[in-house]
Amino acid sequence: FGYCPLTHYHWEIKSLLGETNLPNSYITYLLNLIGINLNETYIDYIVLSVTLGIYFISLSLLIKKHKY
């Protein structure tokens, strides 16, 4: 859904340190670290849904604030 240059840079460092089989998503990586192993596509959809939800809530609060 998106490209994060910071994740790319982080993955380059980790591969130089010998870590392999890194997922595409940093969120997936963090969840795997704590033992939650879900399908990467599923995690991407959850992250997208949460991000869009936060965006629309913020936008609606901003519009509500400027109406009064």
Tab-separated table of N, CA, C and O in Angstrom:
chain	number	residue	atom	x	y	z
A	1	PHE	N	0.826	-1.201	0.000
A	1	PHE	CA	0.000	0.000	0.000
A	1	PHE	C	0.860	1.249	0.000
A	1	PHE	O	0.408	2.309	-0.366
A	2	GLY	N	2.055	1.117	0.450
A	2	GLY	CA	2.935	2.264	0.502
A	2	GLY	C	4.368	1.817	0.653
A	2	GLY	O	4.649	0.656	0.910
A	3	TYR	N	5.230	2.765	0.494
A	3	TYR	CA	6.656	2.468	0.608
A	3	TYR	C	7.237	3.380	1.665
A	3	TYR	O	7.028	4.596	1.629
A	4	CYS	N	7.946	2.801	2.604
A	4	CYS	CA	8.570	3.587	3.661
A	4	CYS	C	10.086	3.509	3.507
A	4	CYS	O	10.675	2.440	3.673
A	5	PRO	N	10.725	4.629	3.208
A	5	PRO	CA	12.176	4.610	3.070
A	5	PRO	C	12.886	4.245	4.373
A	5	PRO	O	13.969	3.658	4.341
A	6	LEU	N	12.283	4.548	5.508
A	6	LEU	CA	12.907	4.200	6.787
A	6	LEU	C	12.927	2.687	6.997
A	6	LEU	O	13.919	2.131	7.476
A	7	THR	N	11.832	2.012	6.626
A	7	THR	CA	11.804	0.555	6.729
A	7	THR	C	12.831	-0.046	5.775
A	7	THR	O	13.547	-0.984	6.137
A	8	HIS	N	12.909	0.489	4.576
A	8	HIS	CA	13.888	0.000	3.602
A	8	HIS	C	15.309	0.120	4.162
A	8	HIS	O	16.096	-0.822	4.090
A	9	TYR	N	15.619	1.261	4.732
A	9	TYR	CA	16.937	1.502	5.323
A	9	TYR	C	17.191	0.547	6.495
A	9	TYR	O	18.251	-0.040	6.620
A	10	HIS	N	16.165	0.361	7.318
A	10	HIS	CA	16.256	-0.549	8.462
A	10	HIS	C	16.532	-1.970	7.986
A	10	HIS	O	17.358	-2.687	8.553
A	11	TRP	N	15.827	-2.403	6.932
A	11	TRP	CA	16.018	-3.746	6.395
A	11	TRP	C	17.420	-3.912	5.814
A	11	TRP	O	18.006	-4.982	5.920
A	12	GLU	N	17.951	-2.871	5.179
A	12	GLU	CA	19.320	-2.941	4.655
A	12	GLU	C	20.315	-3.168	5.791
A	12	GLU	O	21.229	-3.992	5.662
A	13	ILE	N	20.148	-2.458	6.886
A	13	ILE	CA	21.039	-2.615	8.041
A	13	ILE	C	20.911	-4.020	8.612
A	13	ILE	O	21.906	-4.686	8.905
A	14	LYS	N	19.648	-4.499	8.783
A	14	LYS	CA	19.434	-5.837	9.336
A	14	LYS	C	20.047	-6.912	8.440
A	14	LYS	O	20.612	-7.883	8.928
A	15	SER	N	19.952	-6.755	7.126
A	15	SER	CA	20.536	-7.776	6.247
A	15	SER	C	22.061	-7.724	6.297
A	15	SER	O	22.712	-8.763	6.205
A	16	LEU	N	22.638	-6.533	6.477
A	16	LEU	CA	24.088	-6.441	6.655
A	16	LEU	C	24.534	-7.117	7.947
A	16	LEU	O	25.647	-7.629	8.037
A	17	LEU	N	23.654	-7.123	8.937
A	17	LEU	CA	23.947	-7.786	10.208
A	17	LEU	C	23.636	-9.279	10.167
A	17	LEU	O	23.799	-9.980	11.163
A	18	GLY	N	23.159	-9.764	9.008
A	18	GLY	CA	22.937	-11.186	8.836
A	18	GLY	C	21.517	-11.669	9.000
A	18	GLY	O	21.252	-12.864	8.906
A	19	GLU	N	20.579	-10.791	9.256
A	19	GLU	CA	19.187	-11.217	9.416
A	19	GLU	C	18.563	-11.438	8.040
A	19	GLU	O	18.740	-10.636	7.136
A	20	THR	N	17.845	-12.541	7.904
A	20	THR	CA	17.233	-12.882	6.617
A	20	THR	C	15.742	-13.110	6.784
A	20	THR	O	15.214	-13.136	7.896
A	21	ASN	N	15.065	-13.288	5.660
A	21	ASN	CA	13.622	-13.569	5.616
A	21	ASN	C	12.802	-12.493	6.331
A	21	ASN	O	11.884	-12.804	7.100
A	22	LEU	N	13.125	-11.246	6.076
A	22	LEU	CA	12.379	-10.146	6.675
A	22	LEU	C	11.096	-9.900	5.884
A	22	LEU	O	11.101	-9.947	4.657
A	23	PRO	N	9.987	-9.632	6.569
A	23	PRO	CA	8.739	-9.346	5.852
A	23	PRO	C	8.814	-7.964	5.190
A	23	PRO	O	9.710	-7.167	5.466
A	24	ASN	N	7.846	-7.691	4.336
A	24	ASN	CA	7.806	-6.380	3.670
A	24	ASN	C	7.388	-5.262	4.621
A	24	ASN	O	7.742	-4.117	4.434
A	25	SER	N	6.636	-5.611	5.633
A	25	SER	CA	6.048	-4.625	6.536
A	25	SER	C	6.743	-4.620	7.895
A	25	SER	O	6.997	-5.682	8.477
A	26	TYR	N	7.015	-3.432	8.397
A	26	TYR	CA	7.608	-3.314	9.731
A	26	TYR	C	6.615	-3.749	10.808
A	26	TYR	O	6.991	-4.349	11.804
A	27	ILE	N	5.332	-3.458	10.585
A	27	ILE	CA	4.300	-3.871	11.543
A	27	ILE	C	4.264	-5.403	11.635
A	27	ILE	O	4.183	-5.969	12.727
A	28	THR	N	4.356	-6.065	10.492
A	28	THR	CA	4.404	-7.526	10.488
A	28	THR	C	5.616	-8.018	11.266
A	28	THR	O	5.525	-8.964	12.058
A	29	TYR	N	6.737	-7.380	11.066
A	29	TYR	CA	7.966	-7.732	11.769
A	29	TYR	C	7.783	-7.604	13.281
A	29	TYR	O	8.140	-8.501	14.047
A	30	LEU	N	7.204	-6.492	13.721
A	30	LEU	CA	6.987	-6.279	15.159
A	30	LEU	C	6.023	-7.306	15.740
A	30	LEU	O	6.244	-7.832	16.837
A	31	LEU	N	4.944	-7.589	15.012
A	31	LEU	CA	3.984	-8.590	15.488
A	31	LEU	C	4.626	-9.969	15.579
A	31	LEU	O	4.380	-10.716	16.526
A	32	ASN	N	5.461	-10.303	14.593
A	32	ASN	CA	6.169	-11.590	14.635
A	32	ASN	C	7.103	-11.670	15.837
A	32	ASN	O	7.257	-12.737	16.435
A	33	LEU	N	7.726	-10.554	16.194
A	33	LEU	CA	8.628	-10.537	17.354
A	33	LEU	C	7.913	-10.901	18.650
A	33	LEU	O	8.502	-11.528	19.526
A	34	ILE	N	6.648	-10.491	18.770
A	34	ILE	CA	5.914	-10.781	20.009
A	34	ILE	C	5.077	-12.060	19.898
A	34	ILE	O	4.261	-12.344	20.767
A	35	GLY	N	5.284	-12.804	18.795
A	35	GLY	CA	4.643	-14.106	18.672
A	35	GLY	C	3.317	-14.126	17.945
A	35	GLY	O	2.629	-15.137	17.960
A	36	ILE	N	2.932	-13.027	17.335
A	36	ILE	CA	1.684	-12.994	16.569
A	36	ILE	C	2.043	-13.174	15.100
A	36	ILE	O	2.620	-12.292	14.473
A	37	ASN	N	1.721	-14.337	14.560
A	37	ASN	CA	2.073	-14.664	13.180
A	37	ASN	C	0.812	-14.741	12.336
A	37	ASN	O	0.146	-15.771	12.301
A	38	LEU	N	0.475	-13.633	11.687
A	38	LEU	CA	-0.693	-13.569	10.814
A	38	LEU	C	-0.233	-13.406	9.371
A	38	LEU	O	0.908	-13.033	9.108
A	39	ASN	N	-1.140	-13.636	8.466
A	39	ASN	CA	-0.871	-13.421	7.054
A	39	ASN	C	-0.496	-11.954	6.836
A	39	ASN	O	-1.174	-11.051	7.322
A	40	GLU	N	0.563	-11.727	6.078
A	40	GLU	CA	1.058	-10.364	5.869
A	40	GLU	C	0.029	-9.476	5.167
A	40	GLU	O	-0.111	-8.297	5.485
A	41	THR	N	-0.709	-10.035	4.234
A	41	THR	CA	-1.746	-9.269	3.536
A	41	THR	C	-2.836	-8.844	4.512
A	41	THR	O	-3.319	-7.706	4.464
A	42	TYR	N	-3.214	-9.729	5.400
A	42	TYR	CA	-4.225	-9.432	6.412
A	42	TYR	C	-3.763	-8.274	7.300
A	42	TYR	O	-4.523	-7.345	7.585
A	43	ILE	N	-2.507	-8.316	7.712
A	43	ILE	CA	-1.952	-7.245	8.545
A	43	ILE	C	-1.951	-5.926	7.784
A	43	ILE	O	-2.295	-4.872	8.338
A	44	ASP	N	-1.609	-5.966	6.495
A	44	ASP	CA	-1.623	-4.751	5.672
A	44	ASP	C	-3.016	-4.131	5.629
A	44	ASP	O	-3.171	-2.915	5.724
A	45	TYR	N	-4.042	-4.982	5.471
A	45	TYR	CA	-5.412	-4.466	5.437
A	45	TYR	C	-5.826	-3.875	6.784
A	45	TYR	O	-6.519	-2.856	6.829
A	46	ILE	N	-5.417	-4.502	7.861
A	46	ILE	CA	-5.729	-3.955	9.190
A	46	ILE	C	-5.061	-2.596	9.370
A	46	ILE	O	-5.696	-1.634	9.826
A	47	VAL	N	-3.782	-2.497	9.015
A	47	VAL	CA	-3.052	-1.235	9.153
A	47	VAL	C	-3.694	-0.156	8.288
A	47	VAL	O	-3.889	0.979	8.729
A	48	LEU	N	-4.064	-0.500	7.049
A	48	LEU	CA	-4.717	0.465	6.171
A	48	LEU	C	-6.052	0.919	6.761
A	48	LEU	O	-6.358	2.116	6.772
A	49	SER	N	-6.845	-0.024	7.267
A	49	SER	CA	-8.150	0.312	7.845
A	49	SER	C	-8.010	1.232	9.054
A	49	SER	O	-8.748	2.216	9.185
A	50	VAL	N	-7.076	0.921	9.937
A	50	VAL	CA	-6.864	1.750	11.128
A	50	VAL	C	-6.389	3.143	10.720
A	50	VAL	O	-6.867	4.162	11.232
A	51	THR	N	-5.465	3.209	9.762
A	51	THR	CA	-4.938	4.496	9.307
A	51	THR	C	-6.048	5.340	8.685
A	51	THR	O	-6.174	6.531	8.998
A	52	LEU	N	-6.860	4.747	7.818
A	52	LEU	CA	-7.968	5.496	7.208
A	52	LEU	C	-9.001	5.900	8.254
A	52	LEU	O	-9.541	7.012	8.189
A	53	GLY	N	-9.277	5.016	9.222
A	53	GLY	CA	-10.206	5.366	10.297
A	53	GLY	C	-9.732	6.563	11.091
A	53	GLY	O	-10.493	7.500	11.366
A	54	ILE	N	-8.452	6.574	11.450
A	54	ILE	CA	-7.882	7.710	12.180
A	54	ILE	C	-7.952	8.975	11.343
A	54	ILE	O	-8.279	10.058	11.841
A	55	TYR	N	-7.658	8.853	10.053
A	55	TYR	CA	-7.710	10.013	9.157
A	55	TYR	C	-9.122	10.602	9.119
A	55	TYR	O	-9.301	11.811	9.259
A	56	PHE	N	-10.139	9.744	8.919
A	56	PHE	CA	-11.509	10.254	8.813
A	56	PHE	C	-12.033	10.799	10.139
A	56	PHE	O	-12.768	11.785	10.158
A	57	ILE	N	-11.646	10.203	11.253
A	57	ILE	CA	-12.038	10.753	12.557
A	57	ILE	C	-11.395	12.121	12.755
A	57	ILE	O	-12.065	13.068	13.178
A	58	SER	N	-10.132	12.254	12.427
A	58	SER	CA	-9.437	13.540	12.556
A	58	SER	C	-10.072	14.595	11.656
A	58	SER	O	-10.278	15.737	12.062
A	59	LEU	N	-10.385	14.203	10.427
A	59	LEU	CA	-11.000	15.132	9.483
A	59	LEU	C	-12.371	15.575	9.967
A	59	LEU	O	-12.692	16.769	9.925
A	60	SER	N	-13.174	14.630	10.475
A	60	SER	CA	-14.509	14.997	10.954
A	60	SER	C	-14.427	15.892	12.189
A	60	SER	O	-15.221	16.832	12.337
A	61	LEU	N	-13.459	15.654	13.075
A	61	LEU	CA	-13.295	16.518	14.249
A	61	LEU	C	-12.833	17.915	13.833
A	61	LEU	O	-13.270	18.910	14.418
A	62	LEU	N	-11.996	17.989	12.836
A	62	LEU	CA	-11.538	19.288	12.343
A	62	LEU	C	-12.687	20.063	11.719
A	62	LEU	O	-12.858	21.262	11.984
A	63	ILE	N	-13.520	19.393	10.932
A	63	ILE	CA	-14.676	20.051	10.312
A	63	ILE	C	-15.658	20.484	11.387
A	63	ILE	O	-16.183	21.607	11.347
A	64	LYS	N	-15.909	19.637	12.367
A	64	LYS	CA	-16.833	19.973	13.460
A	64	LYS	C	-16.328	21.179	14.234
A	64	LYS	O	-17.093	22.057	14.604
A	65	LYS	N	-15.030	21.245	14.470
A	65	LYS	CA	-14.433	22.353	15.215
A	65	LYS	C	-14.626	23.675	14.485
A	65	LYS	O	-14.898	24.687	15.105
A	66	HIS	N	-14.508	23.665	13.188
A	66	HIS	CA	-14.617	24.906	12.417
A	66	HIS	C	-16.052	25.309	12.111
A	66	HIS	O	-16.288	26.428	11.659
A	67	LYS	N	-17.024	24.426	12.362
A	67	LYS	CA	-18.429	24.767	12.148
A	67	LYS	C	-18.952	25.674	13.258
A	67	LYS	O	-19.878	26.430	13.070
A	68	TYR	N	-18.375	25.575	14.452
A	68	TYR	CA	-18.910	26.314	15.598
A	68	TYR	C	-18.076	27.505	15.913
A	68	TYR	O	-17.018	27.743	15.759
